[in-house]
Amino acid sequence: MSSQNNNNNVELQKRIQCYCINLDSKNERWEQMQEHFAAIFPDMERFPAVLGRSLEKYPDNVHDFSYRLHVGRRILPGEVGCYLSHLGVLQRFLESDREFALICEDDIIPQKSLGPLLENLLAQSYAWEFVRLHHYCCHKAIPCCGLRNDYRLGMSFGGKISSACYLVSRRGARRLLRKLTPVREPYDLALHHGWLGIREFLVCPSPIELSQESNSTSIVGERYNDDSVLFSLSSAFFHLTSRCKRYPLILFRLLRYKIFSR
């Protein structure tokens, strides 16, 4: 059985490049992530995270005014760093020769069943471009099919969102890079909105947990508030229109998946 598991892991390593987004100053987190993923991805690549508050000037693809219209407040430096880090790792993946990328933030803990689950997901890669592996959406998810070890592949209309860990194909990464710029909302929220036009799924229950370190991020303590009623109303309108777009889109994808998977 151990030999079979090793062979399966080798196959995963050939097809999936695992990335850990980690600040250069957070060596302990990097070492913990290496330990967590040693059995499945001993070649996990460390991607240097962007520290938002160290930037003298935001890049041209960060639109502060548009951000205020969409979110209702000014952008936080930590949110800029998080967003740019994910865009950077997606670009790094597309420069590699792997078919898929497992993108992880450095404050997660994988379940032991992650390896077999990834094998199962690759066997159904024709159906998805992006799979969320950490989330809080199971209570609002509609199951599409069963996976190994009592996991289910599903779609969600809502729920608390997360960008802590996800699996993405090359086509999905190209679409994300194209659709996720300019920066106009937090990265996890941008991933959630239906205007991305990407075939997204999630795994229930979540095979990834957050570590205690997740309570201390570069965004903690950063708070900007806008008193302008205009920005508040604009943000509320944006979220309403986003839901109006997302719900029919998810329903369409669900029906299409049910039809073509028969």
PDB file of C-alpha atoms in Angstrom:
ATOM      1  CA  MET A   1       0.000   0.000   0.000  1.00  0.00           C
ATOM      2  CA  SER A   2       2.856   2.380   0.853  1.00  0.00           C
ATOM      3  CA  SER A   3       4.485   1.688  -2.528  1.00  0.00           C
ATOM      4  CA  GLN A   4       1.182   2.422  -4.286  1.00  0.00           C
ATOM      5  CA  ASN A   5       0.821   5.707  -2.390  1.00  0.00           C
ATOM      6  CA  ASN A   6       4.357   6.710  -3.368  1.00  0.00           C
ATOM      7  CA  ASN A   7       3.621   5.980  -7.031  1.00  0.00           C
ATOM      8  CA  ASN A   8       0.435   8.030  -6.846  1.00  0.00           C
ATOM      9  CA  ASN A   9       2.291  10.930  -5.231  1.00  0.00           C
ATOM     10  CA  VAL A  10       4.936  10.840  -7.960  1.00  0.00           C
ATOM     11  CA  GLU A  11       2.186  11.125 -10.550  1.00  0.00           C
ATOM     12  CA  LEU A  12       0.696  14.106  -8.698  1.00  0.00           C
ATOM     13  CA  GLN A  13       4.103  15.782  -8.585  1.00  0.00           C
ATOM     14  CA  LYS A  14       4.469  15.378 -12.351  1.00  0.00           C
ATOM     15  CA  ARG A  15       1.161  17.092 -13.044  1.00  0.00           C
ATOM     16  CA  ILE A  16       0.744  19.560 -10.158  1.00  0.00           C
ATOM     17  CA  GLN A  17       3.145  22.260  -9.002  1.00  0.00           C
ATOM     18  CA  CYS A  18       2.459  23.204  -5.388  1.00  0.00           C
ATOM     19  CA  TYR A  19       3.191  26.796  -4.365  1.00  0.00           C
ATOM     20  CA  CYS A  20       3.325  28.365  -0.921  1.00  0.00           C
ATOM     21  CA  ILE A  21       2.891  32.145  -0.728  1.00  0.00           C
ATOM     22  CA  ASN A  22       5.132  33.164   2.144  1.00  0.00           C
ATOM     23  CA  LEU A  23       6.820  36.357   3.321  1.00  0.00           C
ATOM     24  CA  ASP A  24      10.619  36.184   3.409  1.00  0.00           C
ATOM     25  CA  SER A  25      10.511  37.069   7.107  1.00  0.00           C
ATOM     26  CA  LYS A  26       8.168  34.167   7.980  1.00  0.00           C
ATOM     27  CA  ASN A  27      10.652  31.275   7.874  1.00  0.00           C
ATOM     28  CA  GLU A  28       8.858  29.320  10.595  1.00  0.00           C
ATOM     29  CA  ARG A  29       5.661  29.237   8.572  1.00  0.00           C
ATOM     30  CA  TRP A  30       7.577  28.052   5.505  1.00  0.00           C
ATOM     31  CA  GLU A  31       9.182  25.233   7.486  1.00  0.00           C
ATOM     32  CA  GLN A  32       5.786  24.173   8.847  1.00  0.00           C
ATOM     33  CA  MET A  33       4.298  24.133   5.353  1.00  0.00           C
ATOM     34  CA  GLN A  34       7.164  21.966   4.119  1.00  0.00           C
ATOM     35  CA  GLU A  35       6.412  19.503   6.914  1.00  0.00           C
ATOM     36  CA  HIS A  36       2.675  19.477   6.164  1.00  0.00           C
ATOM     37  CA  PHE A  37       3.175  18.757   2.455  1.00  0.00           C
ATOM     38  CA  ALA A  38       6.364  16.683   2.564  1.00  0.00           C
ATOM     39  CA  ALA A  39       4.618  13.392   1.753  1.00  0.00           C
ATOM     40  CA  ILE A  40       2.713  14.703  -1.269  1.00  0.00           C
ATOM     41  CA  PHE A  41       4.759  17.633  -2.578  1.00  0.00           C
ATOM     42  CA  PRO A  42       8.367  17.528  -1.360  1.00  0.00           C
ATOM     43  CA  ASP A  43       9.181  19.974  -4.183  1.00  0.00           C
ATOM     44  CA  MET A  44       6.728  22.613  -2.939  1.00  0.00           C
ATOM     45  CA  GLU A  45       7.914  25.983  -4.234  1.00  0.00           C
ATOM     46  CA  ARG A  46       8.163  28.991  -1.982  1.00  0.00           C
ATOM     47  CA  PHE A  47       6.779  32.115  -3.625  1.00  0.00           C
ATOM     48  CA  PRO A  48       7.881  35.368  -1.946  1.00  0.00           C
ATOM     49  CA  ALA A  49       4.782  37.236  -0.829  1.00  0.00           C
ATOM     50  CA  VAL A  50       4.442  40.970  -1.450  1.00  0.00           C
ATOM     51  CA  LEU A  51       4.426  43.070   1.716  1.00  0.00           C
ATOM     52  CA  GLY A  52       1.905  45.777   0.879  1.00  0.00           C
ATOM     53  CA  ARG A  53       3.024  48.327   3.430  1.00  0.00           C
ATOM     54  CA  SER A  54       6.594  48.219   2.047  1.00  0.00           C
ATOM     55  CA  LEU A  55       5.477  49.469  -1.374  1.00  0.00           C
ATOM     56  CA  GLU A  56       6.364  53.115  -1.956  1.00  0.00           C
ATOM     57  CA  LYS A  57       3.817  53.281  -4.757  1.00  0.00           C
ATOM     58  CA  TYR A  58       1.069  50.900  -5.843  1.00  0.00           C
ATOM     59  CA  PRO A  59       1.375  49.403  -9.344  1.00  0.00           C
ATOM     60  CA  ASP A  60      -0.759  50.829 -12.143  1.00  0.00           C
ATOM     61  CA  ASN A  61      -3.135  47.837 -11.962  1.00  0.00           C
ATOM     62  CA  VAL A  62      -4.228  48.850  -8.438  1.00  0.00           C
ATOM     63  CA  HIS A  63      -7.131  51.314  -8.771  1.00  0.00           C
ATOM     64  CA  ASP A  64      -7.850  52.915  -5.414  1.00  0.00           C
ATOM     65  CA  PHE A  65     -10.881  54.928  -6.564  1.00  0.00           C
ATOM     66  CA  SER A  66     -12.475  51.906  -8.254  1.00  0.00           C
ATOM     67  CA  TYR A  67     -11.754  49.923  -5.087  1.00  0.00           C
ATOM     68  CA  ARG A  68     -13.611  52.484  -2.983  1.00  0.00           C
ATOM     69  CA  LEU A  69     -16.590  52.307  -5.318  1.00  0.00           C
ATOM     70  CA  HIS A  70     -16.725  48.497  -5.100  1.00  0.00           C
ATOM     71  CA  VAL A  71     -15.844  47.968  -1.438  1.00  0.00           C
ATOM     72  CA  GLY A  72     -16.918  51.226   0.194  1.00  0.00           C
ATOM     73  CA  ARG A  73     -13.553  52.137   1.686  1.00  0.00           C
ATOM     74  CA  ARG A  74      -9.929  52.731   0.791  1.00  0.00           C
ATOM     75  CA  ILE A  75      -7.753  49.757  -0.014  1.00  0.00           C
ATOM     76  CA  LEU A  76      -5.568  48.289   2.742  1.00  0.00           C
ATOM     77  CA  PRO A  77      -1.833  47.783   2.091  1.00  0.00           C
ATOM     78  CA  GLY A  78      -2.099  44.167   3.245  1.00  0.00           C
ATOM     79  CA  GLU A  79      -4.885  43.544   0.721  1.00  0.00           C
ATOM     80  CA  VAL A  80      -2.692  44.933  -2.044  1.00  0.00           C
ATOM     81  CA  GLY A  81       0.143  42.620  -1.012  1.00  0.00           C
ATOM     82  CA  CYS A  82      -2.144  39.576  -0.894  1.00  0.00           C
ATOM     83  CA  TYR A  83      -3.673  40.347  -4.293  1.00  0.00           C
ATOM     84  CA  LEU A  84      -0.334  40.973  -6.026  1.00  0.00           C
ATOM     85  CA  SER A  85       1.120  37.820  -4.468  1.00  0.00           C
ATOM     86  CA  HIS A  86      -1.627  35.639  -5.942  1.00  0.00           C
ATOM     87  CA  LEU A  87      -1.333  37.288  -9.354  1.00  0.00           C
ATOM     88  CA  GLY A  88       2.411  36.705  -9.219  1.00  0.00           C
ATOM     89  CA  VAL A  89       2.149  33.026  -8.370  1.00  0.00           C
ATOM     90  CA  LEU A  90      -0.411  32.467 -11.151  1.00  0.00           C
ATOM     91  CA  GLN A  91       2.059  34.010 -13.604  1.00  0.00           C
ATOM     92  CA  ARG A  92       4.876  31.837 -12.213  1.00  0.00           C
ATOM     93  CA  PHE A  93       2.727  28.753 -12.738  1.00  0.00           C
ATOM     94  CA  LEU A  94       2.055  29.619 -16.384  1.00  0.00           C
ATOM     95  CA  GLU A  95       5.804  29.898 -16.934  1.00  0.00           C
ATOM     96  CA  SER A  96       6.220  26.303 -15.702  1.00  0.00           C
ATOM     97  CA  ASP A  97       5.509  23.052 -17.554  1.00  0.00           C
ATOM     98  CA  ARG A  98       2.932  21.661 -15.103  1.00  0.00           C
ATOM     99  CA  GLU A  99      -0.726  21.096 -15.977  1.00  0.00           C
ATOM    100  CA  PHE A 100      -2.125  22.305 -12.655  1.00  0.00           C
ATOM    101  CA  ALA A 101      -1.150  24.435  -9.678  1.00  0.00           C
ATOM    102  CA  LEU A 102      -2.033  23.982  -6.030  1.00  0.00           C
ATOM    103  CA  ILE A 103      -1.755  27.483  -4.582  1.00  0.00           C
ATOM    104  CA  CYS A 104      -1.520  27.729  -0.803  1.00  0.00           C
ATOM    105  CA  GLU A 105      -1.188  30.530   1.673  1.00  0.00           C
ATOM    106  CA  ASP A 106       1.207  29.741   4.507  1.00  0.00           C
ATOM    107  CA  ASP A 107      -1.338  29.332   7.319  1.00  0.00           C
ATOM    108  CA  ILE A 108      -3.075  26.095   6.309  1.00  0.00           C
ATOM    109  CA  ILE A 109      -3.034  22.443   7.380  1.00  0.00           C
ATOM    110  CA  PRO A 110      -4.007  19.730   4.853  1.00  0.00           C
ATOM    111  CA  GLN A 111      -5.967  16.636   5.788  1.00  0.00           C
ATOM    112  CA  LYS A 112      -4.216  13.289   5.279  1.00  0.00           C
ATOM    113  CA  SER A 113      -6.763  12.460   2.586  1.00  0.00           C
ATOM    114  CA  LEU A 114      -5.624  15.362   0.376  1.00  0.00           C
ATOM    115  CA  GLY A 115      -3.461  13.168  -1.889  1.00  0.00           C
ATOM    116  CA  PRO A 116      -6.205  10.708  -2.940  1.00  0.00           C
ATOM    117  CA  LEU A 117      -8.623  13.623  -3.266  1.00  0.00           C
ATOM    118  CA  LEU A 118      -6.308  15.426  -5.694  1.00  0.00           C
ATOM    119  CA  GLU A 119      -6.036  12.230  -7.762  1.00  0.00           C
ATOM    120  CA  ASN A 120      -9.816  12.095  -7.900  1.00  0.00           C
ATOM    121  CA  LEU A 121     -10.042  15.749  -8.954  1.00  0.00           C
ATOM    122  CA  LEU A 122      -7.481  15.281 -11.730  1.00  0.00           C
ATOM    123  CA  ALA A 123      -9.549  12.397 -13.078  1.00  0.00           C
ATOM    124  CA  GLN A 124     -12.424  14.895 -13.480  1.00  0.00           C
ATOM    125  CA  SER A 125     -10.335  17.838 -14.655  1.00  0.00           C
ATOM    126  CA  TYR A 126     -12.398  18.040 -17.851  1.00  0.00           C
ATOM    127  CA  ALA A 127     -15.194  19.592 -15.773  1.00  0.00           C
ATOM    128  CA  TRP A 128     -13.381  22.347 -13.874  1.00  0.00           C
ATOM    129  CA  GLU A 129     -10.836  25.142 -14.201  1.00  0.00           C
ATOM    130  CA  PHE A 130     -10.736  26.170 -10.549  1.00  0.00           C
ATOM    131  CA  VAL A 131     -11.483  24.195  -7.365  1.00  0.00           C
ATOM    132  CA  ARG A 132     -11.644  25.842  -3.963  1.00  0.00           C
ATOM    133  CA  LEU A 133     -10.181  23.536  -1.289  1.00  0.00           C
ATOM    134  CA  HIS A 134     -10.675  25.818   1.700  1.00  0.00           C
ATOM    135  CA  HIS A 135     -13.966  27.597   2.336  1.00  0.00           C
ATOM    136  CA  TYR A 136     -16.925  27.929   4.713  1.00  0.00           C
ATOM    137  CA  CYS A 137     -19.633  27.299   2.118  1.00  0.00           C
ATOM    138  CA  CYS A 138     -20.761  23.689   2.681  1.00  0.00           C
ATOM    139  CA  HIS A 139     -24.109  24.730   4.140  1.00  0.00           C
ATOM    140  CA  LYS A 140     -24.849  26.698   0.951  1.00  0.00           C
ATOM    141  CA  ALA A 141     -23.271  24.303  -1.549  1.00  0.00           C
ATOM    142  CA  ILE A 142     -25.197  22.198  -4.055  1.00  0.00           C
ATOM    143  CA  PRO A 143     -23.481  18.801  -4.516  1.00  0.00           C
ATOM    144  CA  CYS A 144     -22.661  17.720  -8.065  1.00  0.00           C
ATOM    145  CA  CYS A 145     -21.000  14.355  -7.527  1.00  0.00           C
ATOM    146  CA  GLY A 146     -19.298  12.202  -4.922  1.00  0.00           C
ATOM    147  CA  LEU A 147     -15.544  11.977  -4.488  1.00  0.00           C
ATOM    148  CA  ARG A 148     -13.319   9.716  -2.412  1.00  0.00           C
ATOM    149  CA  ASN A 149     -13.473   9.528   1.379  1.00  0.00           C
ATOM    150  CA  ASP A 150     -16.955  11.030   1.616  1.00  0.00           C
ATOM    151  CA  TYR A 151     -15.939  14.252  -0.126  1.00  0.00           C
ATOM    152  CA  ARG A 152     -18.295  15.882  -2.613  1.00  0.00           C
ATOM    153  CA  LEU A 153     -17.718  18.209  -5.530  1.00  0.00           C
ATOM    154  CA  GLY A 154     -20.194  21.053  -5.459  1.00  0.00           C
ATOM    155  CA  MET A 155     -21.077  24.639  -6.340  1.00  0.00           C
ATOM    156  CA  SER A 156     -21.940  27.399  -3.931  1.00  0.00           C
ATOM    157  CA  PHE A 157     -24.291  30.358  -4.226  1.00  0.00           C
ATOM    158  CA  GLY A 158     -22.801  32.067  -1.188  1.00  0.00           C
ATOM    159  CA  GLY A 159     -21.075  31.605   2.132  1.00  0.00           C
ATOM    160  CA  LYS A 160     -17.879  32.894   3.738  1.00  0.00           C
ATOM    161  CA  ILE A 161     -15.144  33.043   1.126  1.00  0.00           C
ATOM    162  CA  SER A 162     -11.441  32.181   1.235  1.00  0.00           C
ATOM    163  CA  SER A 163      -8.394  32.150  -1.017  1.00  0.00           C
ATOM    164  CA  ALA A 164      -6.244  30.091   1.380  1.00  0.00           C
ATOM    165  CA  CYS A 165      -5.912  27.057  -0.902  1.00  0.00           C
ATOM    166  CA  TYR A 166      -7.155  26.244  -4.394  1.00  0.00           C
ATOM    167  CA  LEU A 167      -6.378  24.051  -7.385  1.00  0.00           C
ATOM    168  CA  VAL A 168      -6.288  25.689 -10.816  1.00  0.00           C
ATOM    169  CA  SER A 169      -5.674  24.533 -14.388  1.00  0.00           C
ATOM    170  CA  ARG A 170      -3.548  26.403 -16.920  1.00  0.00           C
ATOM    171  CA  ARG A 171      -6.656  27.646 -18.710  1.00  0.00           C
ATOM    172  CA  GLY A 172      -8.128  28.731 -15.392  1.00  0.00           C
ATOM    173  CA  ALA A 173      -4.933  30.584 -14.453  1.00  0.00           C
ATOM    174  CA  ARG A 174      -4.921  32.473 -17.745  1.00  0.00           C
ATOM    175  CA  ARG A 175      -8.547  33.491 -17.203  1.00  0.00           C
ATOM    176  CA  LEU A 176      -7.876  34.570 -13.639  1.00  0.00           C
ATOM    177  CA  LEU A 177      -4.959  36.771 -14.684  1.00  0.00           C
ATOM    178  CA  ARG A 178      -7.081  38.357 -17.391  1.00  0.00           C
ATOM    179  CA  LYS A 179     -10.224  38.847 -15.303  1.00  0.00           C
ATOM    180  CA  LEU A 180      -8.685  39.764 -11.942  1.00  0.00           C
ATOM    181  CA  THR A 181      -7.086  42.995 -13.105  1.00  0.00           C
ATOM    182  CA  PRO A 182      -7.347  45.795 -12.296  1.00  0.00           C
ATOM    183  CA  VAL A 183      -7.441  45.373  -8.523  1.00  0.00           C
ATOM    184  CA  ARG A 184     -10.788  46.671  -7.315  1.00  0.00           C
ATOM    185  CA  GLU A 185     -11.681  44.469  -4.320  1.00  0.00           C
ATOM    186  CA  PRO A 186      -9.968  41.987  -1.936  1.00  0.00           C
ATOM    187  CA  TYR A 187      -8.578  38.923  -3.700  1.00  0.00           C
ATOM    188  CA  ASP A 188     -10.838  36.370  -2.026  1.00  0.00           C
ATOM    189  CA  LEU A 189     -13.900  38.464  -2.898  1.00  0.00           C
ATOM    190  CA  ALA A 190     -12.751  38.852  -6.504  1.00  0.00           C
ATOM    191  CA  LEU A 191     -12.379  35.061  -6.770  1.00  0.00           C
ATOM    192  CA  HIS A 192     -15.929  34.630  -5.540  1.00  0.00           C
ATOM    193  CA  HIS A 193     -17.741  36.865  -8.016  1.00  0.00           C
ATOM    194  CA  GLY A 194     -19.421  35.296 -11.014  1.00  0.00           C
ATOM    195  CA  TRP A 195     -18.132  37.789 -13.586  1.00  0.00           C
ATOM    196  CA  LEU A 196     -14.911  35.782 -13.705  1.00  0.00           C
ATOM    197  CA  GLY A 197     -16.472  33.422 -16.232  1.00  0.00           C
ATOM    198  CA  ILE A 198     -14.464  30.509 -14.883  1.00  0.00           C
ATOM    199  CA  ARG A 199     -15.748  26.989 -14.220  1.00  0.00           C
ATOM    200  CA  GLU A 200     -15.391  26.883 -10.451  1.00  0.00           C
ATOM    201  CA  PHE A 201     -16.204  24.195  -7.924  1.00  0.00           C
ATOM    202  CA  LEU A 202     -15.525  23.533  -4.266  1.00  0.00           C
ATOM    203  CA  VAL A 203     -14.898  20.384  -2.241  1.00  0.00           C
ATOM    204  CA  CYS A 204     -17.143  19.578   0.731  1.00  0.00           C
ATOM    205  CA  PRO A 205     -16.191  19.191   3.475  1.00  0.00           C
ATOM    206  CA  SER A 206     -13.124  21.369   3.160  1.00  0.00           C
ATOM    207  CA  PRO A 207      -9.948  19.195   3.114  1.00  0.00           C
ATOM    208  CA  ILE A 208      -7.896  22.149   4.340  1.00  0.00           C
ATOM    209  CA  GLU A 209      -7.890  23.707   7.809  1.00  0.00           C
ATOM    210  CA  LEU A 210      -6.445  26.999   8.954  1.00  0.00           C
ATOM    211  CA  SER A 211      -3.597  26.960  11.460  1.00  0.00           C
ATOM    212  CA  GLN A 212      -3.387  29.204  14.522  1.00  0.00           C
ATOM    213  CA  GLU A 213      -1.082  31.498  12.534  1.00  0.00           C
ATOM    214  CA  SER A 214      -4.057  32.502  10.397  1.00  0.00           C
ATOM    215  CA  ASN A 215      -5.123  34.842  13.195  1.00  0.00           C
ATOM    216  CA  SER A 216      -2.023  36.968  12.638  1.00  0.00           C
ATOM    217  CA  THR A 217      -1.720  38.227   9.078  1.00  0.00           C
ATOM    218  CA  SER A 218      -0.219  41.337   7.531  1.00  0.00           C
ATOM    219  CA  ILE A 219      -3.751  42.721   7.154  1.00  0.00           C
ATOM    220  CA  VAL A 220      -4.639  42.474  10.855  1.00  0.00           C
ATOM    221  CA  GLY A 221      -4.706  45.919  12.455  1.00  0.00           C
ATOM    222  CA  GLU A 222      -5.160  47.732   9.154  1.00  0.00           C
ATOM    223  CA  ARG A 223      -8.486  49.519   9.110  1.00  0.00           C
ATOM    224  CA  TYR A 224      -9.613  52.344   6.867  1.00  0.00           C
ATOM    225  CA  ASN A 225     -13.135  53.684   6.997  1.00  0.00           C
ATOM    226  CA  ASP A 226     -14.832  55.947   4.491  1.00  0.00           C
ATOM    227  CA  ASP A 227     -17.610  58.129   5.804  1.00  0.00           C
ATOM    228  CA  SER A 228     -18.879  58.986   2.342  1.00  0.00           C
ATOM    229  CA  VAL A 229     -22.458  57.851   1.753  1.00  0.00           C
ATOM    230  CA  LEU A 230     -21.675  57.749  -1.964  1.00  0.00           C
ATOM    231  CA  PHE A 231     -19.084  54.987  -1.540  1.00  0.00           C
ATOM    232  CA  SER A 232     -21.345  53.017   0.791  1.00  0.00           C
ATOM    233  CA  LEU A 233     -24.247  53.152  -1.651  1.00  0.00           C
ATOM    234  CA  SER A 234     -21.954  52.319  -4.564  1.00  0.00           C
ATOM    235  CA  SER A 235     -20.588  49.269  -2.724  1.00  0.00           C
ATOM    236  CA  ALA A 236     -24.090  48.042  -1.840  1.00  0.00           C
ATOM    237  CA  PHE A 237     -25.176  48.414  -5.477  1.00  0.00           C
ATOM    238  CA  PHE A 238     -22.116  46.508  -6.708  1.00  0.00           C
ATOM    239  CA  HIS A 239     -22.712  43.594  -4.337  1.00  0.00           C
ATOM    240  CA  LEU A 240     -26.378  43.415  -5.330  1.00  0.00           C
ATOM    241  CA  THR A 241     -25.595  43.370  -9.054  1.00  0.00           C
ATOM    242  CA  SER A 242     -22.821  40.805  -8.473  1.00  0.00           C
ATOM    243  CA  ARG A 243     -25.286  38.443  -6.809  1.00  0.00           C
ATOM    244  CA  CYS A 244     -27.773  38.958  -9.629  1.00  0.00           C
ATOM    245  CA  LYS A 245     -25.063  37.884 -12.069  1.00  0.00           C
ATOM    246  CA  ARG A 246     -23.604  35.102  -9.956  1.00  0.00           C
ATOM    247  CA  TYR A 247     -26.737  33.150  -9.066  1.00  0.00           C
ATOM    248  CA  PRO A 248     -27.976  32.554 -12.652  1.00  0.00           C
ATOM    249  CA  LEU A 249     -24.415  31.780 -13.741  1.00  0.00           C
ATOM    250  CA  ILE A 250     -23.938  29.153 -11.014  1.00  0.00           C
ATOM    251  CA  LEU A 251     -27.338  27.641 -11.842  1.00  0.00           C
ATOM    252  CA  PHE A 252     -26.387  27.452 -15.533  1.00  0.00           C
ATOM    253  CA  ARG A 253     -23.054  25.765 -14.710  1.00  0.00           C
ATOM    254  CA  LEU A 254     -24.787  23.322 -12.391  1.00  0.00           C
ATOM    255  CA  LEU A 255     -27.317  22.314 -15.041  1.00  0.00           C
ATOM    256  CA  ARG A 256     -24.605  22.027 -17.686  1.00  0.00           C
ATOM    257  CA  TYR A 257     -22.500  19.828 -15.431  1.00  0.00           C
ATOM    258  CA  LYS A 258     -25.477  17.580 -14.653  1.00  0.00           C
ATOM    259  CA  ILE A 259     -26.284  17.228 -18.356  1.00  0.00           C
ATOM    260  CA  PHE A 260     -22.768  16.529 -19.654  1.00  0.00           C
ATOM    261  CA  SER A 261     -21.758  14.237 -16.787  1.00  0.00           C
ATOM    262  CA  ARG A 262     -24.536  11.749 -17.426  1.00  0.00           C
TER     263      ARG A 262
END
